[in-house]
Short mmCIF file of C-alpha atoms and ligand atoms in Angstrom, two decimals:
data_model
loop_
_atom_site.label_atom_id
_atom_site.label_comp_id
_atom_site.label_asym_id
_atom_site.label_seq_id
_atom_site.Cartn_x
_atom_site.Cartn_y
_atom_site.Cartn_z
CA UNK U 1 -28.73 -30.35 -17.93
CA UNK U 2 -32.61 -30.54 -19.38
CA UNK U 3 -33.50 -32.25 -22.61
CA UNK U 4 -33.51 -28.44 -24.21
CA UNK U 5 -30.47 -27.32 -22.30
CA UNK U 6 -28.94 -30.20 -23.79
CA UNK U 7 -29.26 -29.27 -26.84
CA UNK U 8 -28.29 -25.67 -27.49
CA UNK U 9 -25.25 -26.57 -25.91
CA UNK U 10 -25.20 -29.34 -29.10
CA UNK U 11 -26.05 -27.09 -31.51
CA UNK U 12 -23.61 -24.18 -30.69
CA UNK U 13 -21.36 -26.93 -30.74
CA UNK U 14 -22.35 -27.72 -34.34
CA UNK U 15 -22.14 -24.51 -35.62
CA UNK U 16 -18.69 -25.09 -37.95
CA UNK U 17 -19.94 -28.76 -38.68
CA UNK U 18 -23.00 -27.22 -39.44
CA UNK U 19 -21.35 -24.06 -41.53
CA UNK U 20 -20.00 -26.88 -43.57
CA UNK U 21 -22.34 -29.29 -44.33
CA UNK U 22 -26.21 -27.39 -43.62
CA UNK U 23 -25.79 -23.91 -44.64
CA UNK U 24 -23.38 -24.74 -47.83
CA UNK U 25 -26.19 -27.89 -48.80
CA UNK U 26 -29.04 -25.41 -48.95
CA UNK U 27 -27.25 -22.79 -50.91
CA UNK U 28 -27.08 -25.53 -53.91
CA UNK U 29 -30.48 -26.92 -53.17
CA UNK U 30 -31.55 -22.37 -54.13
CA UNK U 31 -29.88 -23.68 -57.76
CA UNK U 32 -33.62 -25.08 -58.26
CA UNK U 33 -33.98 -28.80 -59.45
CA UNK U 34 -32.20 -32.10 -58.11
CA UNK U 35 -30.12 -33.71 -60.62
CA UNK U 36 -27.05 -35.49 -60.98
CA UNK U 37 -24.89 -32.15 -60.99
CA UNK U 38 -26.28 -31.08 -57.67
CA UNK U 39 -26.14 -34.02 -56.11
CA UNK U 40 -22.59 -34.10 -57.41
CA UNK U 41 -22.02 -31.57 -55.63
CA UNK U 42 -23.79 -32.14 -52.77
CA UNK U 43 -21.73 -35.35 -52.40
CA UNK U 44 -18.24 -33.21 -52.31
CA UNK U 45 -19.79 -30.84 -49.44
CA UNK U 46 -20.66 -33.92 -47.84
CA UNK U 47 -16.68 -35.56 -48.34
CA UNK U 48 -15.38 -32.28 -47.61
CA UNK U 49 -16.99 -32.36 -44.45
CA UNK U 50 -15.40 -35.61 -43.20
CA UNK U 51 -18.59 -37.30 -43.76
CA UNK U 52 -16.55 -40.20 -45.48
CA UNK U 53 -16.66 -42.06 -48.55
CA UNK U 54 -18.84 -44.58 -47.78
CA UNK U 55 -21.41 -42.96 -46.25
CA UNK U 56 -21.52 -40.08 -48.52
CA UNK U 57 -22.14 -42.16 -51.29
CA UNK U 58 -25.02 -43.86 -49.56
CA UNK U 59 -26.84 -40.33 -48.59
CA UNK U 60 -26.47 -39.90 -52.38
CA UNK U 61 -27.53 -42.82 -53.61
CA UNK U 62 -30.88 -42.60 -50.51
CA UNK U 63 -31.91 -39.35 -52.15
CA UNK U 64 -31.55 -39.85 -55.70
CA UNK U 65 -33.97 -43.37 -54.86
CA UNK U 66 -36.62 -41.01 -52.81
CA UNK U 67 -36.41 -37.85 -55.64
CA UNK U 68 -37.48 -40.70 -58.25
CA UNK U 69 -39.84 -42.16 -56.19
CA UNK U 70 -41.37 -38.62 -54.86
CA UNK U 71 -41.70 -37.31 -58.80
CA UNK U 72 -40.54 -33.75 -57.63
CA UNK U 73 -37.10 -32.83 -58.18
CA UNK U 74 -37.48 -30.06 -56.33
CA UNK U 75 -34.75 -28.72 -54.78
CA UNK U 76 -36.59 -27.40 -51.36
CA UNK U 77 -36.12 -31.56 -51.39
CA UNK U 78 -32.65 -31.13 -50.63
CA UNK U 79 -32.36 -31.00 -47.16
CA UNK U 80 -35.21 -32.64 -45.64
CA UNK U 81 -34.25 -35.66 -47.68
CA UNK U 82 -30.96 -35.42 -46.79
CA UNK U 83 -31.93 -35.08 -42.98
CA UNK U 84 -33.83 -37.70 -43.12
CA UNK U 85 -31.50 -40.51 -44.75
CA UNK U 86 -28.62 -39.40 -41.77
CA UNK U 87 -31.67 -40.26 -39.56
CA UNK U 88 -32.37 -43.89 -40.80
CA UNK U 89 -28.78 -44.07 -40.54
CA UNK U 90 -29.33 -44.88 -36.52
CA UNK U 91 -32.80 -46.23 -36.70
CA UNK U 92 -32.28 -49.96 -36.08
CA UNK U 93 -30.00 -49.00 -32.96
CA UNK U 94 -31.32 -49.51 -29.78
CA UNK U 95 -31.48 -45.96 -27.66
CA UNK U 96 -30.19 -47.02 -24.13
CA UNK U 97 -28.69 -44.26 -21.46
CA UNK U 98 -25.01 -44.79 -21.84
CA UNK U 99 -24.10 -43.77 -18.51
CA UNK U 100 -26.23 -46.84 -17.19
CA UNK U 101 -24.11 -49.41 -15.16
CA UNK U 102 -25.17 -53.11 -15.30
CA UNK U 103 -25.11 -55.53 -12.11
CA UNK U 104 -21.33 -56.15 -12.30
CA UNK U 105 -19.36 -54.45 -8.73
CA UNK U 106 -17.66 -52.90 -9.63
CA UNK U 107 -18.73 -51.74 -13.34
CA UNK U 108 -15.08 -51.96 -14.70
CA UNK U 109 -14.93 -49.45 -17.46
CA UNK U 110 -11.72 -48.95 -19.53
CA UNK U 111 -10.67 -46.29 -21.45
CA UNK U 112 -7.95 -45.96 -24.45
CA UNK U 113 -7.32 -44.52 -27.12
CA UNK U 114 -4.14 -42.31 -28.66
CA UNK U 115 -2.54 -39.20 -26.96
CA UNK U 116 -4.41 -36.40 -26.99
CA UNK U 117 -7.76 -37.92 -27.75
CA UNK U 118 -9.45 -36.85 -24.64
CA UNK U 119 -9.03 -39.62 -22.28
CA UNK U 120 -8.43 -38.16 -19.14
CA UNK U 121 -11.20 -35.53 -19.04
CA UNK U 122 -13.60 -37.78 -20.40
CA UNK U 123 -13.22 -40.07 -17.26
CA UNK U 124 -13.36 -37.16 -14.83
CA UNK U 125 -16.39 -35.97 -16.62
CA UNK U 126 -17.91 -39.76 -16.37
CA UNK U 127 -16.31 -39.94 -13.02
CA UNK U 128 -18.03 -36.75 -11.70
CA UNK U 129 -21.65 -38.19 -13.36
CA UNK U 130 -21.23 -41.39 -11.16
CA UNK U 131 -20.09 -39.99 -8.40
CA UNK U 132 -22.96 -37.61 -8.57
CA UNK U 133 -25.86 -40.07 -8.92
CA UNK U 134 -25.01 -41.02 -5.44
CA UNK U 135 -22.19 -44.22 -7.00
CA UNK U 136 -18.68 -44.61 -5.74
CA UNK U 137 -15.98 -44.90 -8.16
CA UNK U 138 -13.02 -45.38 -8.44
CA UNK U 139 -10.24 -44.68 -10.82
CA UNK U 140 -6.90 -46.72 -12.10
CA UNK U 141 -4.12 -43.51 -13.31
CA UNK U 142 -2.75 -47.00 -15.81
CA UNK U 143 -1.24 -44.11 -17.69
CA UNK U 144 2.35 -44.78 -16.26
CA UNK U 145 4.22 -43.73 -19.13
CA UNK U 146 4.46 -39.99 -18.82
CA UNK U 147 5.41 -38.15 -16.09
CA UNK U 148 2.64 -35.78 -15.97
CA UNK U 149 -0.09 -38.15 -16.35
CA UNK U 150 -0.11 -38.98 -12.57
CA UNK U 151 -1.01 -35.35 -11.75
CA UNK U 152 -3.68 -34.85 -14.73
CA UNK U 153 -5.39 -37.60 -13.06
CA UNK U 154 -5.38 -37.01 -9.73
CA UNK U 155 -6.84 -33.39 -10.66
CA UNK U 156 -9.58 -34.79 -12.17
CA UNK U 157 -10.37 -37.59 -9.50
CA UNK U 158 -10.36 -34.83 -6.60
CA UNK U 159 -12.61 -32.42 -8.86
CA UNK U 160 -14.88 -35.49 -9.36
CA UNK U 161 -14.74 -36.38 -6.12
CA UNK U 162 -13.72 -40.49 -6.90
CA UNK U 163 -10.85 -42.43 -5.57
CA UNK U 164 -7.41 -42.64 -6.86
CA UNK U 165 -5.51 -45.63 -7.55
CA UNK U 166 -1.63 -45.14 -8.29
CA UNK U 167 1.52 -46.18 -8.13
CA UNK U 168 5.01 -44.69 -9.86
CA UNK U 169 5.72 -43.98 -13.20
CA UNK U 170 6.98 -46.55 -15.24
CA UNK U 171 5.16 -48.86 -13.02
CA UNK U 172 3.10 -52.01 -14.74
CA UNK U 173 -0.28 -50.64 -16.07
CA UNK U 174 -1.78 -53.52 -15.75
CA UNK U 175 -0.52 -54.41 -12.46
CA UNK U 176 -2.20 -50.32 -11.11
CA UNK U 177 -5.66 -52.00 -13.28
CA UNK U 178 -6.04 -54.48 -10.94
CA UNK U 179 -4.87 -53.32 -7.52
CA UNK U 180 -7.78 -50.79 -8.94
CA UNK U 181 -10.33 -53.34 -9.37
CA UNK U 182 -9.31 -55.15 -6.35
CA UNK U 183 -9.51 -52.17 -4.28
CA UNK U 184 -12.40 -51.29 -5.79
CA UNK U 185 -13.91 -54.39 -4.89
CA UNK U 186 -12.53 -54.65 -1.38
CA UNK U 187 -13.96 -50.94 -0.62
CA UNK U 188 -17.61 -51.82 -2.38
CA UNK U 189 -16.59 -49.30 -5.23
CA UNK U 190 -19.75 -49.17 -7.81
CA UNK U 191 -17.39 -48.40 -10.91
CA UNK U 192 -13.85 -48.66 -11.51
CA UNK U 193 -12.98 -46.43 -14.85
CA UNK U 194 -9.24 -47.32 -15.82
CA UNK U 195 -7.11 -44.55 -17.45
CA UNK U 196 -4.86 -45.94 -19.87
CA UNK U 197 -1.29 -44.51 -22.17
CA UNK U 198 -2.72 -43.56 -26.03
CA UNK U 199 1.34 -42.99 -27.13
CA UNK U 200 1.40 -44.06 -30.50
CA UNK U 201 5.98 -44.81 -31.61
CA UNK U 202 5.28 -48.25 -30.70
CA UNK U 203 1.70 -48.62 -31.57
CA UNK U 204 2.52 -52.56 -31.05
CA UNK U 205 3.35 -52.75 -27.81
CA UNK U 206 -0.03 -50.13 -27.03
CA UNK U 207 -1.98 -52.58 -28.04
CA UNK U 208 -0.43 -55.63 -26.15
CA UNK U 209 -0.14 -53.21 -23.16
CA UNK U 210 -3.82 -52.46 -24.14
CA UNK U 211 -4.75 -56.55 -23.92
CA UNK U 212 -2.72 -57.30 -20.88
CA UNK U 213 -4.68 -54.57 -19.17
CA UNK U 214 -7.29 -56.63 -20.05
CA UNK U 215 -6.35 -60.00 -18.74
CA UNK U 216 -5.14 -59.52 -15.85
CA UNK U 217 -8.54 -57.72 -14.28
CA UNK U 218 -9.90 -60.81 -16.15
CA UNK U 219 -7.78 -62.46 -13.42
CA UNK U 220 -10.10 -60.69 -10.52
CA UNK U 221 -13.50 -60.86 -12.55
CA UNK U 222 -13.70 -62.71 -15.82
CA UNK U 223 -16.77 -60.72 -16.86
CA UNK U 224 -14.29 -56.88 -16.99
CA UNK U 225 -13.38 -54.83 -18.49
CA UNK U 226 -17.58 -54.33 -18.82
CA UNK U 227 -17.08 -51.46 -21.25
CA UNK U 228 -14.32 -50.43 -23.31
CA UNK U 229 -14.69 -46.52 -24.86
CA UNK U 230 -12.35 -46.13 -28.00
CA UNK U 231 -11.86 -41.78 -27.08
CA UNK U 232 -11.83 -39.97 -30.47
CA UNK U 233 -10.97 -36.67 -31.55
CA UNK U 234 -13.41 -35.35 -33.54
CA UNK U 235 -11.46 -32.96 -34.90
CA UNK U 236 -8.60 -35.43 -36.64
CA UNK U 237 -11.23 -36.21 -39.08
CA UNK U 238 -11.01 -39.49 -41.16
CA UNK U 239 -7.73 -40.11 -39.25
CA UNK U 240 -10.41 -40.58 -36.51
CA UNK U 241 -11.79 -44.04 -38.25
CA UNK U 242 -8.02 -44.74 -38.67
CA UNK U 243 -7.93 -45.14 -34.78
CA UNK U 244 -11.41 -46.81 -34.55
CA UNK U 245 -9.66 -49.50 -36.78
CA UNK U 246 -7.44 -50.39 -35.32
CA UNK U 247 -8.07 -50.24 -31.60
CA UNK U 248 -11.34 -51.81 -32.41
CA UNK U 249 -10.34 -55.26 -33.73
CA UNK U 250 -6.52 -54.73 -30.95
CA UNK U 251 -8.83 -54.56 -27.66
CA UNK U 252 -12.56 -55.11 -28.12
CA UNK U 253 -13.98 -51.85 -28.22
CA UNK U 254 -17.63 -51.85 -26.85
CA UNK U 255 -18.20 -47.77 -27.87
CA UNK U 256 -16.99 -44.79 -28.63
CA UNK U 257 -16.66 -41.36 -27.62
CA UNK U 258 -16.46 -38.14 -29.77
CA UNK U 259 -14.36 -35.46 -28.13
CA UNK U 260 -14.17 -31.91 -29.31
CA UNK U 261 -17.54 -31.90 -31.25
CA UNK U 262 -16.94 -28.01 -29.89
CA UNK U 263 -14.99 -25.69 -32.28
CA UNK U 264 -14.40 -28.54 -35.02
CA UNK U 265 -15.54 -28.39 -38.37
CA UNK U 266 -15.96 -31.77 -38.73
CA UNK U 267 -17.90 -33.12 -36.95
CA UNK U 268 -19.09 -35.26 -39.94
CA UNK U 269 -17.10 -37.85 -38.50
CA UNK U 270 -19.85 -39.14 -36.63
CA UNK U 271 -22.03 -39.72 -39.58
CA UNK U 272 -18.62 -41.43 -41.59
CA UNK U 273 -17.84 -43.81 -38.02
CA UNK U 274 -21.71 -44.98 -38.20
CA UNK U 275 -21.86 -45.83 -41.36
CA UNK U 276 -18.74 -48.27 -40.82
CA UNK U 277 -18.62 -49.28 -37.86
CA UNK U 278 -20.90 -51.62 -35.58
CA UNK U 279 -19.34 -49.90 -32.43
CA UNK U 280 -22.22 -47.44 -31.38
CA UNK U 281 -20.71 -43.73 -30.10
CA UNK U 282 -21.89 -43.45 -26.82
CA UNK U 283 -20.96 -40.16 -25.46
CA UNK U 284 -19.88 -36.54 -26.77
CA UNK U 285 -17.33 -33.95 -25.79
CA UNK U 286 -18.48 -30.29 -26.04
CA UNK U 287 -15.57 -28.83 -24.05
CA UNK U 288 -12.86 -29.02 -21.64
CA UNK U 289 -15.41 -28.63 -18.06
CA UNK U 290 -16.25 -31.31 -16.14
CA UNK U 291 -20.34 -31.41 -17.12
CA UNK U 292 -19.03 -30.67 -21.11
CA UNK U 293 -20.14 -34.93 -21.93
CA UNK U 294 -23.51 -35.74 -23.41
CA UNK U 295 -24.95 -39.23 -24.51
CA UNK U 296 -25.11 -39.61 -28.42
CA UNK U 297 -28.57 -39.48 -28.60
CA UNK U 298 -29.22 -39.60 -33.15
CA UNK U 299 -32.28 -37.72 -33.13
CA UNK U 300 -31.15 -34.83 -31.07
CA UNK U 301 -27.82 -34.74 -33.05
CA UNK U 302 -29.51 -34.95 -36.61
CA UNK U 303 -31.73 -32.00 -34.56
CA UNK U 304 -28.71 -29.81 -33.38
CA UNK U 305 -27.34 -30.13 -36.45
CA UNK U 306 -29.90 -29.23 -39.42
CA UNK U 307 -31.27 -26.27 -36.86
CA UNK U 308 -31.82 -23.35 -38.38
N1 LIG Z 1 -12.83 -28.55 -26.10
C1 LIG Z 1 -12.40 -29.78 -26.04
N2 LIG Z 1 -11.24 -30.69 -26.11
C2 LIG Z 1 -10.73 -31.10 -25.38
C3 LIG Z 1 -12.41 -32.09 -25.03
N3 LIG Z 1 -11.98 -33.17 -24.54
C4 LIG Z 1 -10.34 -33.18 -23.94
N4 LIG Z 1 -10.13 -31.85 -24.53
C5 LIG Z 1 -8.49 -31.19 -24.28
O1 LIG Z 1 -7.99 -32.35 -24.97
C6 LIG Z 1 -6.54 -32.35 -24.44
C7 LIG Z 1 -6.29 -33.66 -24.31
O2 LIG Z 1 -6.84 -34.15 -23.42
P1 LIG Z 1 -6.26 -35.20 -22.21
O3 LIG Z 1 -7.86 -35.88 -21.71
O4 LIG Z 1 -5.26 -35.20 -21.60
O5 LIG Z 1 -6.19 -36.60 -23.44
P2 LIG Z 1 -5.72 -37.99 -23.32
O6 LIG Z 1 -4.14 -38.28 -23.91
O7 LIG Z 1 -5.85 -39.21 -24.03
O8 LIG Z 1 -5.89 -38.31 -21.63
C8 LIG Z 1 -6.74 -31.55 -23.24
O9 LIG Z 1 -6.21 -30.41 -23.18
C9 LIG Z 1 -8.66 -31.53 -22.93
O10 LIG Z 1 -8.83 -30.43 -22.25
C10 LIG Z 1 -13.25 -31.81 -25.19
O11 LIG Z 1 -14.75 -32.11 -25.50
N5 LIG Z 1 -13.51 -30.45 -26.44
MG1 LIG Z 2 -4.18 -39.36 -20.50
#
């Protein structure tokens, strides 16, 4: 997908978020000079769009300072200032291609997150990308908890042109992951992607299970997993932040995937997450199809969000 097409797709996906933030701010800015009352309304809009308290406050403070510096509290400056200050957030983040893999073979990517976040779907999308790049991909069906999970991941593996390692339902997820890494190495795979369970009602056990998967695959390769992606459903808003805190602390997350950006009005969560975590957003999910994944590029995100 070309750059223009990608931004266009993102722009469509962010439609409701744009309505919730940018369109409202534009209407607010039409109301005259930027004063404290206007900034207060701006904060309400940002909070209501899941931008998060810290981030909203930070943006308001920055805009207040800028208005003072510029000495022109013209309402017309509100939207451009907001856009600039949002962009500034990501200024010091190295861009890099999140699809790129390092030198280790197989390169092991593990996906974690609560049920329904979009792990399995994201694995299908990632696998398809790597296969298209000419890489050999093995998927580990380590969500052995749900009966339907094996079937679902098998469908995605097939669609993506990846190989699948699975065992029967209820078997040890760490054993499946270990098998997959070993098989991947034996078969000369470039990438091994590990699907995991996300059931919530036994959270402590889930974190323990994920840590065990880590430990066990490290018996094969001490440097694995090379990437641990936390998948968060963007439409869950602030709840997503909570998940990022929990998983981040427990399983050494190295990157985030925000799914279901399409159709949600809560895309502001991307900003809240950027503010609170040092963990970079690597990808966004913009649909249920195999091609509906995009690398997260801050400039593209902000352009799409503020597009008229
Ligand atoms: N609209 C939309 N739906 C998604 C996206 N990613 C996943 N889904 C849907 O979310 C549901 C749960 O996804 P799944 O991959 O099974 O989640 P898991 O439990 O974390 O493995 C499925 O119906 C997916 O089609 C996305 O980016 N956009
Ligand atoms: Mg799943």
